[in-house]
XYZ file of C-alpha atoms in Angstrom:
571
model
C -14.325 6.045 3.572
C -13.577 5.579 -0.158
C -15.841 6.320 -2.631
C -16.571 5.872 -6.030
C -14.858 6.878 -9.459
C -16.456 9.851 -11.145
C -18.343 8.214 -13.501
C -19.306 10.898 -16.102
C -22.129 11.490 -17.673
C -23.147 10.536 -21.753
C -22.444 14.593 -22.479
C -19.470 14.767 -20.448
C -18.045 11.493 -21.716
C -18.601 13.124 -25.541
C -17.278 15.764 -24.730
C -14.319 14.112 -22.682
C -13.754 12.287 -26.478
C -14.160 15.156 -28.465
C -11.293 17.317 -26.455
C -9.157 14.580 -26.281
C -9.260 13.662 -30.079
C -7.916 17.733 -30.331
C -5.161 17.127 -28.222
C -3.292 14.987 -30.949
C -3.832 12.089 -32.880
C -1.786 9.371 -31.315
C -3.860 6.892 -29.457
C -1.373 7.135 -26.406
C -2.306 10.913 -25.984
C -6.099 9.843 -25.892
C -5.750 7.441 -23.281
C -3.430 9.663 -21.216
C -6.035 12.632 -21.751
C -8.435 10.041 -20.299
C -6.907 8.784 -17.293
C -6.274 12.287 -16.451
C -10.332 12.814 -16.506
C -10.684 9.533 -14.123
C -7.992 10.961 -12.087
C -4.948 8.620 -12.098
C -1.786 9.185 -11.676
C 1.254 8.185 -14.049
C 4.122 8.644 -15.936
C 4.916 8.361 -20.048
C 7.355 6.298 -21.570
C 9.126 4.379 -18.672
C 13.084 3.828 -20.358
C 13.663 2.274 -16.704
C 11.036 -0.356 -17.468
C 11.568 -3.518 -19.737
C 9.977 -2.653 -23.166
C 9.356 1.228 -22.152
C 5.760 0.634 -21.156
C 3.877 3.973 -22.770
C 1.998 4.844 -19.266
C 3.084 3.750 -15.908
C 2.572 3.992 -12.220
C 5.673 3.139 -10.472
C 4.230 3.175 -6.780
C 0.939 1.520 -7.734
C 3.048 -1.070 -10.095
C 0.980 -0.878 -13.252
C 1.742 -0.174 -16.670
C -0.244 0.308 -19.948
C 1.006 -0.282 -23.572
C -1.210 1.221 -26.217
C -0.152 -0.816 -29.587
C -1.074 0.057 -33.300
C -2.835 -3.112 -34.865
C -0.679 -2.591 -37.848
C 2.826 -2.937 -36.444
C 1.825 -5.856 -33.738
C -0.132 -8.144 -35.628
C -3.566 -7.618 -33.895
C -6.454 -10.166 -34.564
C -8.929 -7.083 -35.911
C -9.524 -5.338 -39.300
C -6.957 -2.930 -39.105
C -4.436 -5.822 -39.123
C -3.334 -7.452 -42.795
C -0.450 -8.516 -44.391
C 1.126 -6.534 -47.380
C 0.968 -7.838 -50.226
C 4.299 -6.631 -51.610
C 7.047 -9.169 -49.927
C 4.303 -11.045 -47.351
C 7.095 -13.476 -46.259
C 9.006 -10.695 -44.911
C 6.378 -9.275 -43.353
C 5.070 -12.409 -41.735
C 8.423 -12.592 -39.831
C 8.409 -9.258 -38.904
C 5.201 -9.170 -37.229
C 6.213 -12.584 -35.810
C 9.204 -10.819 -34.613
C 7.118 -7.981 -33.032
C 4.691 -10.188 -31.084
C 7.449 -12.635 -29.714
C 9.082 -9.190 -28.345
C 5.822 -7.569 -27.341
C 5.059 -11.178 -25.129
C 9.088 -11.055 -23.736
C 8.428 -7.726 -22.409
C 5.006 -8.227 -20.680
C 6.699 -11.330 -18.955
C 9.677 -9.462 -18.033
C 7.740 -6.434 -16.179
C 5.133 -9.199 -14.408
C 8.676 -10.527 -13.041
C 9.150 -7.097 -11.328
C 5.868 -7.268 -9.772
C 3.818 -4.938 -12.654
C 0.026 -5.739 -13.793
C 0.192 -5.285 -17.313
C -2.888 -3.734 -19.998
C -2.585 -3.576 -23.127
C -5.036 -1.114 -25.164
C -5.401 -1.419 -29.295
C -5.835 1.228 -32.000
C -9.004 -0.277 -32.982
C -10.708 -0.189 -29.487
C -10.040 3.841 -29.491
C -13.137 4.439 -31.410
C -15.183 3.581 -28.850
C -14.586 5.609 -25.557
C -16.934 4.115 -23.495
C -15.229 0.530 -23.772
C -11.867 1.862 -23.287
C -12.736 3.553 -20.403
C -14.683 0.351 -18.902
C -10.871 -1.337 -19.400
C -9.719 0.825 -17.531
C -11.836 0.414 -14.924
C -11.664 -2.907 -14.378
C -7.668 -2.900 -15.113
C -6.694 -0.168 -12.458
C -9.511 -0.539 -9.129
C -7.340 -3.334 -8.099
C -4.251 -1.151 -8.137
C -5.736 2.322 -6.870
C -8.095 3.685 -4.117
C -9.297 6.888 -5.075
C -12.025 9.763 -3.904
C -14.615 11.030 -5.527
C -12.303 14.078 -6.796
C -9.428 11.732 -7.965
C -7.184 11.908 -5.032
C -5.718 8.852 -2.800
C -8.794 7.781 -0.278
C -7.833 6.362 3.528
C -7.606 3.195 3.652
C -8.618 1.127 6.153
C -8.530 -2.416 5.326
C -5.412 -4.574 4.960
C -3.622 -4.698 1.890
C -2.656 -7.880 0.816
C 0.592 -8.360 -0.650
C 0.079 -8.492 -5.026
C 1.331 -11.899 -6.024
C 3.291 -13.316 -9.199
C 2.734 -16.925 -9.854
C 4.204 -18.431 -13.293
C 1.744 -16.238 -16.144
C -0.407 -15.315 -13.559
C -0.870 -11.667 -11.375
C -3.262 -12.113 -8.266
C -4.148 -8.516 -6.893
C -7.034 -7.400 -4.165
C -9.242 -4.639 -4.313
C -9.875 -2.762 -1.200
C -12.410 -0.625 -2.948
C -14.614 -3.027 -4.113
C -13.339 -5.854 -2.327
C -12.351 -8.301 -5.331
C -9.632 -10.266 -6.447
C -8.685 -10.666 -9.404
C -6.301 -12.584 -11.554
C -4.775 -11.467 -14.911
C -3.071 -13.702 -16.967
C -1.087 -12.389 -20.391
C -2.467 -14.259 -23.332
C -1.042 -15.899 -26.170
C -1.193 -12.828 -28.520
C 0.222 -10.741 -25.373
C -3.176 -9.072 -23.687
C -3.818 -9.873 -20.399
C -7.282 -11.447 -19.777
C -9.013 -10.472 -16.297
C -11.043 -13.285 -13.945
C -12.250 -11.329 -10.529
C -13.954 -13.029 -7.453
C -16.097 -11.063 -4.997
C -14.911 -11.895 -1.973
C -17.179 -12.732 0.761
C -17.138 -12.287 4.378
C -14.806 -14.926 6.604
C -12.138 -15.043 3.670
C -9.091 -13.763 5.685
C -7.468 -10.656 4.533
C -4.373 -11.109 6.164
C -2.640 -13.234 3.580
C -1.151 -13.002 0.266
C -3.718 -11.916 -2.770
C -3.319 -15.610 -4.404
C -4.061 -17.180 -0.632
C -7.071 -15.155 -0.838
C -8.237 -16.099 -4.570
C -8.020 -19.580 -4.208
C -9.872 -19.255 -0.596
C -12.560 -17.464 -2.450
C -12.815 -19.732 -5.041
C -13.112 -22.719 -2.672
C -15.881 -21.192 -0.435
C -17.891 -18.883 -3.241
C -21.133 -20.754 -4.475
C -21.143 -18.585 -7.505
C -18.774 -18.209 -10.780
C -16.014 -15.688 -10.888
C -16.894 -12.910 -13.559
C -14.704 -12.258 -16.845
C -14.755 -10.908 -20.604
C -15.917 -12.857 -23.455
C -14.039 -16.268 -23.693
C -12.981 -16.478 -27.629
C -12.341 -19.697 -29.113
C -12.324 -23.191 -27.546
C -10.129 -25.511 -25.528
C -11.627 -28.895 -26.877
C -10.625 -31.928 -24.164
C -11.370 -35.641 -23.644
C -11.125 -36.914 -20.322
C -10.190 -40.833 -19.482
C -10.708 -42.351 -16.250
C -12.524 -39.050 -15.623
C -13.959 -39.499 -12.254
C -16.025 -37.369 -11.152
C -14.208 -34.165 -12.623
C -11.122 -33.152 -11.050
C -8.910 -33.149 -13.770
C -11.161 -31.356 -15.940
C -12.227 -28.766 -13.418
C -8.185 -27.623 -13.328
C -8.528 -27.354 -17.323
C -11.448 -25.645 -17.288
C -10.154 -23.383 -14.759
C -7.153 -22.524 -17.034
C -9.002 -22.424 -20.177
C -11.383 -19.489 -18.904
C -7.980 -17.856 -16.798
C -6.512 -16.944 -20.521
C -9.979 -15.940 -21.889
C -10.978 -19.190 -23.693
C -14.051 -21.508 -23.297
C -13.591 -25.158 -22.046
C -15.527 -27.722 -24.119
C -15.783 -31.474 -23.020
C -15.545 -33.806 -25.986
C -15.343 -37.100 -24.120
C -15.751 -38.199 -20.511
C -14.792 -42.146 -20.086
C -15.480 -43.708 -16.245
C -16.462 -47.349 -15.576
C -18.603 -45.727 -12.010
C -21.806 -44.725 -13.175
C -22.222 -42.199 -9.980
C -19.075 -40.609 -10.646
C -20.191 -39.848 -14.688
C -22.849 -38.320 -13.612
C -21.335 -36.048 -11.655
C -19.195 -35.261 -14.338
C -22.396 -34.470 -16.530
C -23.864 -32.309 -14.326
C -20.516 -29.883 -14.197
C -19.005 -30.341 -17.460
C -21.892 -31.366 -20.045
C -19.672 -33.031 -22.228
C -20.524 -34.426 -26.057
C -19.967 -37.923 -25.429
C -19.607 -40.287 -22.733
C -18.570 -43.699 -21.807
C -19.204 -45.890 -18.705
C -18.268 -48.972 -19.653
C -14.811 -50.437 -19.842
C -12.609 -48.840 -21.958
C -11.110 -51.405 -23.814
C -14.575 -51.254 -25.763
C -14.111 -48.196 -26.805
C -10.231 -48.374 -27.852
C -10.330 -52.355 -29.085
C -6.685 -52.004 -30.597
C -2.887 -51.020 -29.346
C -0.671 -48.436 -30.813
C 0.565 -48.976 -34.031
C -2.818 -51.476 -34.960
C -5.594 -50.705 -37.879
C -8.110 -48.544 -36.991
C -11.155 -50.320 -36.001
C -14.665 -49.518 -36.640
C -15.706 -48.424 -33.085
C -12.073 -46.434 -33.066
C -13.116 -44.413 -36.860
C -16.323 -44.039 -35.399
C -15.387 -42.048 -32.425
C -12.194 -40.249 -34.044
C -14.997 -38.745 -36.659
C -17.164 -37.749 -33.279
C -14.804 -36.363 -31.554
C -12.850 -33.942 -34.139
C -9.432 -31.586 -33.376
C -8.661 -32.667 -29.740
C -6.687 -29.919 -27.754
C -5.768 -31.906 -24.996
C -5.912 -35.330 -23.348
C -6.440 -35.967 -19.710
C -6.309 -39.284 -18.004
C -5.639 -40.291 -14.497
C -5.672 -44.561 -14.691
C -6.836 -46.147 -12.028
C -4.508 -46.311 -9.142
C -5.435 -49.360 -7.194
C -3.574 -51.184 -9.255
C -0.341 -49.548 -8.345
C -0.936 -48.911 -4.923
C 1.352 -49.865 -1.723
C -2.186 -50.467 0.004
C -3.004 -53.307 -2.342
C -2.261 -56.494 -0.245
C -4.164 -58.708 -2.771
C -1.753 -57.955 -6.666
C 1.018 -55.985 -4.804
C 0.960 -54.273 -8.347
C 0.137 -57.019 -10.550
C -2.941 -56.189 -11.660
C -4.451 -56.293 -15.048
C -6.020 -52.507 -14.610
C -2.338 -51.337 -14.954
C -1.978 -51.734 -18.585
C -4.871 -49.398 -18.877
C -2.088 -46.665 -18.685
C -1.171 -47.716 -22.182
C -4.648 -46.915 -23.649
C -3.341 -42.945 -23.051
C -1.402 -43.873 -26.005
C -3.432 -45.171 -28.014
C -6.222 -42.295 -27.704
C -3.135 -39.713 -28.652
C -2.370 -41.732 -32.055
C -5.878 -41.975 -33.571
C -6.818 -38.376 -32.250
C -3.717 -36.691 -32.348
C -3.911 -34.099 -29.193
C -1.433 -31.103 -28.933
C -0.691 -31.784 -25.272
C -1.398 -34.257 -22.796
C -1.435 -35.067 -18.857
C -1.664 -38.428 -16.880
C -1.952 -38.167 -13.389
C -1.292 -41.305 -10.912
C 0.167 -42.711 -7.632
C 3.785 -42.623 -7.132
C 4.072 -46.399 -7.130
C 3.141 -46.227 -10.837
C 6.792 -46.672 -11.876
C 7.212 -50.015 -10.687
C 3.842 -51.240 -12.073
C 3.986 -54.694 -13.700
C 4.412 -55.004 -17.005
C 6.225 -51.540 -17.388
C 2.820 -49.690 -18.260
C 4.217 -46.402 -17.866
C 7.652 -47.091 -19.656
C 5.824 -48.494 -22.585
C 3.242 -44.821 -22.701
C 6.014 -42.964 -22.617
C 8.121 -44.506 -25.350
C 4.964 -45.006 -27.319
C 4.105 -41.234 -27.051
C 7.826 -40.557 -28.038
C 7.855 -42.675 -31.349
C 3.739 -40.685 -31.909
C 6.488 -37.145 -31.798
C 5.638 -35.817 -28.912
C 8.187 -34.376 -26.179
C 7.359 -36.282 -22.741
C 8.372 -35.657 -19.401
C 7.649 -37.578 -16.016
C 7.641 -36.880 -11.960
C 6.276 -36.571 -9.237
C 4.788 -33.825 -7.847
C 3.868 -32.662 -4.123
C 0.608 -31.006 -4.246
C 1.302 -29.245 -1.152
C 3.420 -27.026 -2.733
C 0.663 -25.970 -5.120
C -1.855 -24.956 -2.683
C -3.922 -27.910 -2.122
C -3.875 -28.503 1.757
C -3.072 -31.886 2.105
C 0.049 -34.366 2.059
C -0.707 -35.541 -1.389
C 1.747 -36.451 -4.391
C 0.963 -37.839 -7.907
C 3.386 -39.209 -10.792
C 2.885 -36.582 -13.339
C 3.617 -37.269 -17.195
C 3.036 -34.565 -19.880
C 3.262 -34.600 -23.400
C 3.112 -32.282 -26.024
C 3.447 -31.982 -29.898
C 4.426 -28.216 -29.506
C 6.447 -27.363 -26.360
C 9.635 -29.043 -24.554
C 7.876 -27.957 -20.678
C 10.075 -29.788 -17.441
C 7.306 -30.716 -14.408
C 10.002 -29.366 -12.494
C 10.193 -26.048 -13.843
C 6.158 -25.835 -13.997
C 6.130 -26.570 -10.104
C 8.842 -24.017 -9.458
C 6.565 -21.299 -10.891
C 3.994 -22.214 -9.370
C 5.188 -22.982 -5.876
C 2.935 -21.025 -2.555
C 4.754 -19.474 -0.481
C 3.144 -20.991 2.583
C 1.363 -24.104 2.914
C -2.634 -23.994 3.496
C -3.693 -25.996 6.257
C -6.513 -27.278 7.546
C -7.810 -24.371 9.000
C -7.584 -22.449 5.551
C -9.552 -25.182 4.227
C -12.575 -26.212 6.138
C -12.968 -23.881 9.283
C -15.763 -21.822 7.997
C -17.434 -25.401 7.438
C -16.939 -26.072 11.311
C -20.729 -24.992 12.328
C -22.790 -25.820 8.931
C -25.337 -28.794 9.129
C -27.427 -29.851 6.621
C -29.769 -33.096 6.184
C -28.122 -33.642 2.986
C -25.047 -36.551 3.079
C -23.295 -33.966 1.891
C -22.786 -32.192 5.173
C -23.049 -34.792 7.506
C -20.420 -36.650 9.235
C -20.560 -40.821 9.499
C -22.306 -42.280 12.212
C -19.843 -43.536 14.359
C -19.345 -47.184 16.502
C -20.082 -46.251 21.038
C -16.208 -47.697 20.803
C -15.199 -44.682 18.162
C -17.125 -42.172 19.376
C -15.166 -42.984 23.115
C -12.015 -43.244 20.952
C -12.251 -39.352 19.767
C -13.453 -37.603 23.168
C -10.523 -39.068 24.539
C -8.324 -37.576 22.102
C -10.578 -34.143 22.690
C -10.331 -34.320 26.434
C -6.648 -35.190 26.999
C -5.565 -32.546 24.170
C -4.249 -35.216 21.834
C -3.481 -35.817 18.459
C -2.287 -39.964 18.211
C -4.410 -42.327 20.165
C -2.859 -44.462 22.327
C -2.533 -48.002 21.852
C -4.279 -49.101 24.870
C -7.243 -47.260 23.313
C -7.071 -48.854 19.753
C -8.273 -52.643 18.729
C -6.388 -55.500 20.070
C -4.348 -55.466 16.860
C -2.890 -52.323 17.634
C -2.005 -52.597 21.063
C 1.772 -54.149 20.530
C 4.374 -52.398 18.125
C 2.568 -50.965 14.451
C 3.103 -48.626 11.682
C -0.196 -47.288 11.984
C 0.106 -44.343 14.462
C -2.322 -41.451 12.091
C -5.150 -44.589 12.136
C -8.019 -42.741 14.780
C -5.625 -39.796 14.877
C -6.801 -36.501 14.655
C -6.320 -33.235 12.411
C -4.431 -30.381 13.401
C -5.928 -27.666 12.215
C -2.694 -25.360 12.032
C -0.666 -28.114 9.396
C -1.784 -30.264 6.128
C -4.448 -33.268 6.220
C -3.516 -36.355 5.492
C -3.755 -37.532 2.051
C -7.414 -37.761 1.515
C -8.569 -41.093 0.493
C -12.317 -42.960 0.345
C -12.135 -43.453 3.912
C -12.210 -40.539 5.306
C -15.412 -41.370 7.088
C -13.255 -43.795 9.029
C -11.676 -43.185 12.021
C -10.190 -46.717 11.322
C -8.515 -45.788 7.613
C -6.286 -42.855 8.249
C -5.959 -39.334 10.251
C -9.466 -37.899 9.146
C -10.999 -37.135 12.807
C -12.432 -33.179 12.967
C -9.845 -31.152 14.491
C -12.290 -29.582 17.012
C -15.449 -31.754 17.001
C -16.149 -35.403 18.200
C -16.560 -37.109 14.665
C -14.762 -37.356 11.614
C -14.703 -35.314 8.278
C -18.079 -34.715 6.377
C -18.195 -35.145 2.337
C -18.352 -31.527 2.178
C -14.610 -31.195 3.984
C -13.018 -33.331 2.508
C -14.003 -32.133 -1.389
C -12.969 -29.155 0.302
C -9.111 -30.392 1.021
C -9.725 -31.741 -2.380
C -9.741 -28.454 -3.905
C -13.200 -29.081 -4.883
C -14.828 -25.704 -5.009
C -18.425 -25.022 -3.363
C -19.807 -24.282 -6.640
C -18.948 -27.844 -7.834
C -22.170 -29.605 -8.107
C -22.686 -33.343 -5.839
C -26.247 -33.087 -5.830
C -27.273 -35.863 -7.763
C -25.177 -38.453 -5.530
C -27.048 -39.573 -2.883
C -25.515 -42.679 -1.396
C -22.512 -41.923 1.217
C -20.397 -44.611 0.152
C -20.459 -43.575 -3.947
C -19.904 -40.029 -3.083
C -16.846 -41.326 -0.371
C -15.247 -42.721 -3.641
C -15.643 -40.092 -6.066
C -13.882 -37.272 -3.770
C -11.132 -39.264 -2.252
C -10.467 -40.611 -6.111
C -10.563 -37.658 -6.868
C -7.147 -35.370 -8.103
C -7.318 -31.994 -7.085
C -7.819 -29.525 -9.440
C -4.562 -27.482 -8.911
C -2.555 -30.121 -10.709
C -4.537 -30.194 -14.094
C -4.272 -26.207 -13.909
C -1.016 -25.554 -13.314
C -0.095 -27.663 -16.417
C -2.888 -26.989 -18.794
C -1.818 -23.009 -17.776
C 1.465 -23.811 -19.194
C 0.025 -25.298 -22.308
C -2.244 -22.687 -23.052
C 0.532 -19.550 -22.540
């Protein structure tokens, strides 16, 4: 069985400083003297390695740079510009922290988890060797004495996606996710992973499991400085909960400036999980009364001067609007040129990036909404780029795709490319989703499925008893009984592929393929946030009606969209 690192004692540990500061006086013979005492294995000065990492572990795939605050620019005291020639020396530290972040990207491309250790945090032993703990548990399993323990769990393979490094812990049994930070450290979120999560899948697989099914927050260092965001046509969250996400995965705090949403049920969701500075639930064209390129108005100074430096802009319009399932405007609906208020918000506030999310269908919308935003946002400066994306291939385990358009004043970033990083390797199903939820019941709405029509209930045990997935016409209303388009209507989930898109009906056998893949009803609230990519820590509580909280999740976008692209932003 493994056991614990030698954790020395307040003597020993002065004593392990004291020896180690008579070794020599660079800070990379100090650390090495140190992770000698721990017991780890490694190797100096790696010249096979991109940037020649100063400590390594080629089998174990981590490396450790120890950097002078001087000569790479840190953020502490120790770090100042000379006074003699500044401009040159402005550049050259420029220089050095452009190459330092090249490198760090370069070795997380051949599969290394990256630390990097400064001159001023050498001074106090007891915090660099608590970095060092938490850096290297996820990469080593050691004895008590220092030498390689049996292992007897399965090791799930480290994965690389975009900035990120997922890696699992057999020791401990965490997972943990490091991204590298704009000024080149690497900032640590772990998860404790709890029983059912399956083992036998790729460390990001088992993150994002953990941080579906885990009722508590994920544990990480201090968050410095602020991602400041206004959300429009919030929802219930799920934009912001991908931001927020991203914000705290490069070590900075997420603070909610603005939440706008006409459904008062929905807003208060968003309260509860977000507690943002100002909100809005009526329509939004009293809150932005004029178009792009129009005087300020009084309502429109009034909130700029509330609201401050904006980071970034979320939005995700409503959809209806644009939707192949409208019979009644077939797209001609006055909600669509609510896209264009996405504009209008970026010119009085001036964000450094923004995202819309929305249906496909968006880009024939009448009156050319979406056209209009983009060129709008063009003429504001900013560098825009549209698509669609298929959420499947970022983890969320459904067939689900959105029209994507981001903007920023800073960065030229392609969808494309941004998807391409950030693409799973295997699909999640059903199964990965919402089979632990298979046997929980609670009074709350939350877990309970809809009560179901005699004629449904008879509908779905015949699928159960005869093995099938499609019901047969013969079974279905009159309606269906010739030839139709509607084959996944009262069809059921398999639990080995992706859900259907999720929509506000999934309490319906009637309004899409949302029957339990197992069980003789359909989904519960608590299943479908689930395929939603909303996480169990995600607070419903105050909804209490089935039909509001029905709306909010399948409205919802899942989160895995907003942090992909906010990641890219922020790194």
């Amino acid at each position: 069985m493994s056991q614990s690192l030698p954790v020395p004692t307040t003597p020993a540990r002065s004593r392990l400083m004291s020896s180690v500061r008579q070794t020599g006086t660079t800070p990379e013979l100090l650390i090495q003297e140190m992770l000698r005492f721990l017991g780890f294995r490694f190797e100096v000065k790696a010249k096979d390695l991109p940037g020649t990492p100063d400590i390594v572990n080629h089998s174990s795939k981590w490396a450790i740079f120890v950097h002078g605050c001087f000569w790479h620019a840190h953020n502490c005291s120790l770090s100042r510009i000379p006074k003699t020639n500044p401009e040159f020396w402005k550049q050259k530290f420029s220089d050095n922290q452009k190459r330092d972040k090249k490198k760090l990207r370069a070795l997380r491309k051949r599969g290394y988890s990256v630390l990097t250790l400064w001159q001023c945090q050498l001074e106090d032993g007891e915090t660099t060797r608590n970095s060092i703990l938490r850096f290297l548990p996820e990469n080593n399993n050691h004895s008590g004495n220092g030498h390689l323990a049996h292992i007897v769990e399965p090791q799930p393979k480290a994965t690389n996606a975009g900035p990120e490094t997922y890696k699992y812990g057999t020791r401990l049994r965490r997972i943990s996710r490091s991204v590298i930070t704009t000024n080149g450290t690497a900032f640590l979120t772990k998860f404790q992973v709890p029983n059912g999560v399956s083992l036998h899948q790729g460390a990001r697989a088992i993150f994002d499991q953990t941080f579906l099914r885990s009722k508590h927050e994920m544990s990480h260092g201090l968050l410095r400085g602020a991602v400041r965001v206004v959300d429009l046509f919030s929802g219930c969250g799920g934009l912001s909960l991908g931001a927020r996400e991203a914000s705290t995965a490069v070590g900075r705090r997420f603070e909610s400036l603005l939440a706008v949403d006409q459904d008062a049920s929905s807003l208060q969701v968003y309260e509860a999980n977000f507690n943002p500075k100002l909100t809005h639930d009526s329509d939004i064209c009293n809150l932005l009364t004029a178009s792009v390129g129009e005087k300020l108005q009084p309502c429109e100074k009034e909130l700029v001067k509330k609201l401050g430096t904006v980071d970034l802009q979320l939005a995700g319009p409503p959809c209806q609007g644009h939707s192949d399932l409208n019979n009644h405007t077939r797209r001609r609906d006055k909600r669509n040129k609510l896209y264009e208020k996405v504009a209008r918000l970026a010119e009085i506030t001036g964000p450094e990036h923004i995202l819309v999310e929305n249906v496909p269908t968006v880009i024939h919308a009448w009156g050319r909404a979406l056209e209009k935003t983009v060129q709008q946002l063009i003429m504001l400066g900013y560098r825009v780029d549209v698509g669609i994306v298929d959420l499947a291939e970022l983890g969320v385990p459904q067939r689900r795709k959105r029209h994507v358009l981001i903007a920023s004043h800073s960065r030229s970033i392609s969808i494309e490319d941004v998807v391409e990083k950030h693409r799973v390797e295997t699909k999640r199903s059903v199964r990965w989703a919402i089979a632990d939820l298979r046997a929980k019941r609670l009074n709350g709405t939350f877990d309970v499925p809809s009560k179901l029509t005699e004629q449904n209930v008879r509908r779905i045990n015949h699928l159960l008893r005869h093995q099938l997935y499609d019901l047969p016409n013969r079974q279905r209303p009159i309606c269906h009984h010739g030839e139709h388009s509607y084959k996944s209507m009262y069809g059921r989930l398999r639990y080995n592929e992706l859900a259907q898109t999720i929509t506000s009906g999934f309490g319906s056998p009637g309004q899409g393929r949302f029957i339990h893949p197992t069980q003789s009803r359909t989904l519960t609230p608590h299943e479908a946030a689930r395929l939603q990519f909303f996480p169990d820590a995600f607070d419903f509580s105050s909804v209490t009606l089935r039909t509001a909280l029905a709306n909010m999740i399948g409205n919802a976008v899942p989160m895995k969209l907003s942090y992909v692209f906010t990641l890219e932003f922020l790194t």
